[in-house]
Amino acid sequence: PPPEGGAAAYDAHLHAIKEAGQGKAQAAVLAYRLLLDGPRLQPLLLRFCGLAGAWLEHLCADSAAAADACAALPASTLTDMFALLVLFARKDPQALVASEVAAPLVSRCACRWVGRQALASSPFVRFTAAELLETLVQMDEHAARLAGSRLRGVAGPLVGLIDAEAASEVQLPLLSLYVELGLHTNAAAVSDKNGDRFRIMSVLRALWQQPQPW
């Protein structure tokens, strides 16, 4: 269970670890372990993402308690999970496609969180879900260019992780997020609003070229 104070308490504990100098040491140890044991850890990391995504969806199933539960969680609960999936999509897309947790994570978790403004008020937090979708599109388009394919309307293996229902439902939240990003400034980090909104349009363009959303 989250500590007293919710997300603020999490941030305070993380800041204390960083100030003690333990954060960099732990990161270095983790980096060396990933370098040595990367292939063996990949399935475990994907399973962890699947577990985290299922847990978040379970929290959201009870609409009355979802707001309080999500308010107690740090933003990194979402952003780190999506960042890890982006890493998989870029470094080992075949492993991501082959994983049994990938399609539910993309269609039932990432696509839904794009539009959950009541649970994640920051558009920049929800953009990390859209960024995952854009990475899937980008990597499929890159693979198609390398293969010399000019086929349109045929989903690549990564975009294929977005099922028909999710592809249809995520379009309006993506358009809404496009508008939100133009109205807000990210106080936590430097961001490229126009670049982020272009990435959203790249996702929409890819979805509009597929037959399943229609």
Tab-separated table of C-alpha atoms in Angstrom:
chain	number	residue	atom	x	y	z
A	1	PRO	CA	0.000	0.000	0.000
A	2	PRO	CA	1.199	3.552	-0.596
A	3	PRO	CA	2.701	5.394	2.399
A	4	GLU	CA	0.922	8.160	4.212
A	5	GLY	CA	1.022	11.238	2.021
A	6	GLY	CA	0.644	9.348	-1.252
A	7	ALA	CA	2.664	10.513	-4.234
A	8	ALA	CA	4.334	13.309	-2.249
A	9	ALA	CA	5.693	10.757	0.214
A	10	TYR	CA	7.052	8.628	-2.626
A	11	ASP	CA	8.808	11.659	-4.087
A	12	ALA	CA	10.276	12.535	-0.688
A	13	HIS	CA	11.651	9.006	-0.222
A	14	LEU	CA	13.160	8.991	-3.711
A	15	HIS	CA	14.716	12.411	-3.116
A	16	ALA	CA	16.252	11.160	0.147
A	17	ILE	CA	17.805	8.192	-1.674
A	18	LYS	CA	19.183	10.507	-4.346
A	19	GLU	CA	20.634	12.928	-1.798
A	20	ALA	CA	22.312	10.026	0.010
A	21	GLY	CA	24.114	9.153	-3.220
A	22	GLN	CA	22.553	5.712	-3.385
A	23	GLY	CA	20.561	6.401	-6.530
A	24	LYS	CA	23.595	6.548	-8.841
A	25	ALA	CA	25.168	3.475	-7.260
A	26	GLN	CA	21.971	1.465	-7.652
A	27	ALA	CA	21.591	2.637	-11.237
A	28	ALA	CA	25.161	1.571	-12.039
A	29	VAL	CA	24.623	-1.884	-10.511
A	30	LEU	CA	21.386	-2.275	-12.455
A	31	ALA	CA	23.052	-1.152	-15.692
A	32	TYR	CA	25.837	-3.735	-15.310
A	33	ARG	CA	23.328	-6.474	-14.543
A	34	LEU	CA	21.228	-5.583	-17.562
A	35	LEU	CA	24.354	-5.634	-19.727
A	36	LEU	CA	25.329	-9.105	-18.520
A	37	ASP	CA	21.920	-10.697	-18.047
A	38	GLY	CA	19.870	-8.723	-20.582
A	39	PRO	CA	18.509	-11.616	-22.676
A	40	ARG	CA	17.523	-13.579	-19.569
A	41	LEU	CA	15.889	-10.556	-17.920
A	42	GLN	CA	13.852	-9.446	-20.953
A	43	PRO	CA	10.957	-11.896	-20.439
A	44	LEU	CA	10.888	-10.995	-16.745
A	45	LEU	CA	10.753	-7.276	-17.511
A	46	LEU	CA	7.885	-7.798	-19.944
A	47	ARG	CA	6.034	-9.908	-17.394
A	48	PHE	CA	6.600	-7.144	-14.834
A	49	CYS	CA	5.097	-4.616	-17.246
A	50	GLY	CA	2.158	-6.950	-17.790
A	51	LEU	CA	1.619	-7.274	-14.050
A	52	ALA	CA	1.867	-3.502	-13.522
A	53	GLY	CA	-0.552	-2.844	-16.380
A	54	ALA	CA	-3.072	-5.419	-15.100
A	55	TRP	CA	-2.843	-3.909	-11.615
A	56	LEU	CA	-3.498	-0.401	-12.939
A	57	GLU	CA	-6.475	-1.632	-14.949
A	58	HIS	CA	-7.783	-3.373	-11.827
A	59	LEU	CA	-7.557	-0.074	-9.924
A	60	CYS	CA	-9.490	1.670	-12.686
A	61	ALA	CA	-12.230	-0.979	-12.720
A	62	ASP	CA	-13.738	0.580	-9.586
A	63	SER	CA	-14.544	4.057	-10.861
A	64	ALA	CA	-15.500	5.314	-7.402
A	65	ALA	CA	-12.131	4.470	-5.870
A	66	ALA	CA	-9.940	4.903	-8.968
A	67	ALA	CA	-9.318	8.638	-8.522
A	68	ASP	CA	-8.124	8.294	-4.914
A	69	ALA	CA	-6.006	5.231	-5.730
A	70	CYS	CA	-4.319	6.872	-8.725
A	71	ALA	CA	-3.766	10.135	-6.834
A	72	ALA	CA	-1.647	8.203	-4.334
A	73	LEU	CA	0.664	6.904	-7.056
A	74	PRO	CA	3.660	8.789	-8.484
A	75	ALA	CA	3.539	9.592	-12.192
A	76	SER	CA	6.476	7.246	-12.742
A	77	THR	CA	4.137	4.301	-12.157
A	78	LEU	CA	2.808	5.016	-15.627
A	79	THR	CA	5.686	6.735	-17.354
A	80	ASP	CA	8.334	4.157	-16.439
A	81	MET	CA	6.189	1.273	-17.637
A	82	PHE	CA	5.545	2.928	-20.998
A	83	ALA	CA	9.208	3.959	-21.296
A	84	LEU	CA	10.256	0.334	-20.810
A	85	LEU	CA	7.850	-0.780	-23.538
A	86	VAL	CA	9.243	1.920	-25.847
A	87	LEU	CA	12.710	0.519	-25.177
A	88	PHE	CA	11.554	-2.975	-26.121
A	89	ALA	CA	9.904	-1.692	-29.292
A	90	ARG	CA	13.161	-0.040	-30.353
A	91	LYS	CA	15.686	-2.651	-29.235
A	92	ASP	CA	13.880	-5.966	-29.653
A	93	PRO	CA	10.547	-5.527	-31.475
A	94	GLN	CA	10.279	-9.242	-32.247
A	95	ALA	CA	10.423	-10.120	-28.550
A	96	LEU	CA	7.722	-7.544	-27.837
A	97	VAL	CA	5.417	-8.872	-30.557
A	98	ALA	CA	5.973	-12.447	-29.397
A	99	SER	CA	5.136	-11.669	-25.773
A	100	GLU	CA	1.655	-12.675	-24.643
A	101	VAL	CA	1.382	-9.544	-22.482
A	102	ALA	CA	2.167	-7.057	-25.285
A	103	ALA	CA	-1.239	-6.819	-26.986
A	104	PRO	CA	-3.213	-6.352	-23.730
A	105	LEU	CA	-0.689	-3.775	-22.532
A	106	VAL	CA	-0.961	-1.755	-25.722
A	107	SER	CA	-4.687	-2.110	-26.436
A	108	ARG	CA	-6.133	-2.277	-22.921
A	109	CYS	CA	-3.661	-0.145	-20.990
A	110	ALA	CA	-1.744	2.353	-23.131
A	111	CYS	CA	-4.670	3.229	-25.417
A	112	ARG	CA	-7.007	3.738	-22.465
A	113	TRP	CA	-4.596	5.887	-20.454
A	114	VAL	CA	-4.291	8.376	-23.318
A	115	GLY	CA	-7.793	9.573	-22.454
A	116	ARG	CA	-7.917	9.125	-18.680
A	117	GLN	CA	-7.710	12.812	-17.877
A	118	ALA	CA	-9.616	12.402	-14.596
A	119	LEU	CA	-6.994	9.940	-13.309
A	120	ALA	CA	-3.854	11.514	-14.782
A	121	SER	CA	-4.447	15.236	-15.136
A	122	SER	CA	-1.041	16.037	-16.671
A	123	PRO	CA	-1.182	15.727	-20.456
A	124	PHE	CA	2.573	15.115	-20.423
A	125	VAL	CA	2.125	11.994	-18.301
A	126	ARG	CA	-0.579	10.683	-20.625
A	127	PHE	CA	1.567	11.575	-23.635
A	128	THR	CA	3.980	8.811	-22.609
A	129	ALA	CA	1.228	6.349	-23.569
A	130	ALA	CA	0.822	8.093	-26.925
A	131	GLU	CA	4.604	8.080	-27.316
A	132	LEU	CA	4.545	4.288	-27.032
A	133	LEU	CA	1.935	4.096	-29.807
A	134	GLU	CA	4.010	6.427	-31.989
A	135	THR	CA	7.098	4.295	-31.429
A	136	LEU	CA	5.197	1.226	-32.646
A	137	VAL	CA	4.199	3.146	-35.788
A	138	GLN	CA	7.702	4.513	-36.317
A	139	MET	CA	9.416	1.137	-35.985
A	140	ASP	CA	6.970	-0.552	-38.371
A	141	GLU	CA	7.467	2.215	-40.935
A	142	HIS	CA	11.247	1.925	-40.562
A	143	ALA	CA	11.099	-1.850	-41.121
A	144	ALA	CA	8.864	-1.366	-44.173
A	145	ARG	CA	11.317	1.142	-45.689
A	146	LEU	CA	14.218	-1.250	-45.157
A	147	ALA	CA	12.226	-4.020	-46.840
A	148	GLY	CA	11.271	-1.733	-49.731
A	149	SER	CA	7.568	-2.181	-49.024
A	150	ARG	CA	5.129	0.423	-50.319
A	151	LEU	CA	1.979	-1.300	-49.087
A	152	ARG	CA	-0.551	0.934	-47.388
A	153	GLY	CA	-3.451	-0.168	-45.234
A	154	VAL	CA	-1.521	-3.213	-43.996
A	155	ALA	CA	-0.645	-3.062	-40.306
A	156	GLY	CA	2.900	-3.983	-39.337
A	157	PRO	CA	3.480	-6.417	-36.470
A	158	LEU	CA	3.898	-3.679	-33.862
A	159	VAL	CA	0.886	-1.604	-34.923
A	160	GLY	CA	-0.967	-4.914	-35.028
A	161	LEU	CA	-0.742	-4.939	-31.225
A	162	ILE	CA	-3.490	-2.277	-31.329
A	163	ASP	CA	-6.694	-4.234	-31.840
A	164	ALA	CA	-9.737	-2.939	-33.714
A	165	GLU	CA	-11.632	-1.842	-30.618
A	166	ALA	CA	-8.681	0.067	-29.192
A	167	ALA	CA	-7.834	1.614	-32.582
A	168	SER	CA	-11.368	2.985	-32.815
A	169	GLU	CA	-11.657	4.211	-29.222
A	170	VAL	CA	-8.241	5.886	-28.928
A	171	GLN	CA	-8.713	8.337	-31.798
A	172	LEU	CA	-10.819	10.929	-29.951
A	173	PRO	CA	-8.571	10.881	-26.845
A	174	LEU	CA	-5.550	11.393	-29.107
A	175	LEU	CA	-7.178	14.441	-30.704
A	176	SER	CA	-8.076	15.784	-27.249
A	177	LEU	CA	-4.504	15.244	-26.046
A	178	TYR	CA	-3.244	17.077	-29.142
A	179	VAL	CA	-5.209	20.137	-28.030
A	180	GLU	CA	-4.164	19.816	-24.371
A	181	LEU	CA	-0.464	19.742	-25.208
A	182	GLY	CA	-0.843	23.058	-27.007
A	183	LEU	CA	-2.463	24.673	-23.962
A	184	HIS	CA	-0.053	23.569	-21.241
A	185	THR	CA	3.622	23.976	-20.406
A	186	ASN	CA	5.588	21.118	-18.904
A	187	ALA	CA	7.053	22.492	-15.680
A	188	ALA	CA	8.922	19.254	-14.919
A	189	ALA	CA	10.978	18.994	-18.112
A	190	VAL	CA	11.811	20.687	-21.393
A	191	SER	CA	9.390	19.494	-24.060
A	192	ASP	CA	8.764	20.125	-27.733
A	193	LYS	CA	5.048	20.778	-28.024
A	194	ASN	CA	4.985	20.837	-31.807
A	195	GLY	CA	7.124	17.711	-31.998
A	196	ASP	CA	4.874	15.894	-29.536
A	197	ARG	CA	1.749	16.905	-31.426
A	198	PHE	CA	3.312	15.780	-34.700
A	199	ARG	CA	3.904	12.377	-33.123
A	200	ILE	CA	0.240	12.169	-32.152
A	201	MET	CA	-0.771	12.926	-35.741
A	202	SER	CA	1.601	10.185	-36.914
A	203	VAL	CA	-0.348	7.699	-34.784
A	204	LEU	CA	-3.687	8.949	-36.094
A	205	ARG	CA	-2.474	8.788	-39.689
A	206	ALA	CA	-1.365	5.182	-39.187
A	207	LEU	CA	-4.720	4.260	-37.628
A	208	TRP	CA	-6.666	5.964	-40.414
A	209	GLN	CA	-4.747	3.894	-42.973
A	210	GLN	CA	-5.832	0.638	-41.326
A	211	PRO	CA	-9.196	-0.988	-42.054
A	212	GLN	CA	-9.838	-2.268	-38.509
A	213	PRO	CA	-10.878	1.048	-36.842
A	214	TRP	CA	-13.683	1.381	-39.376
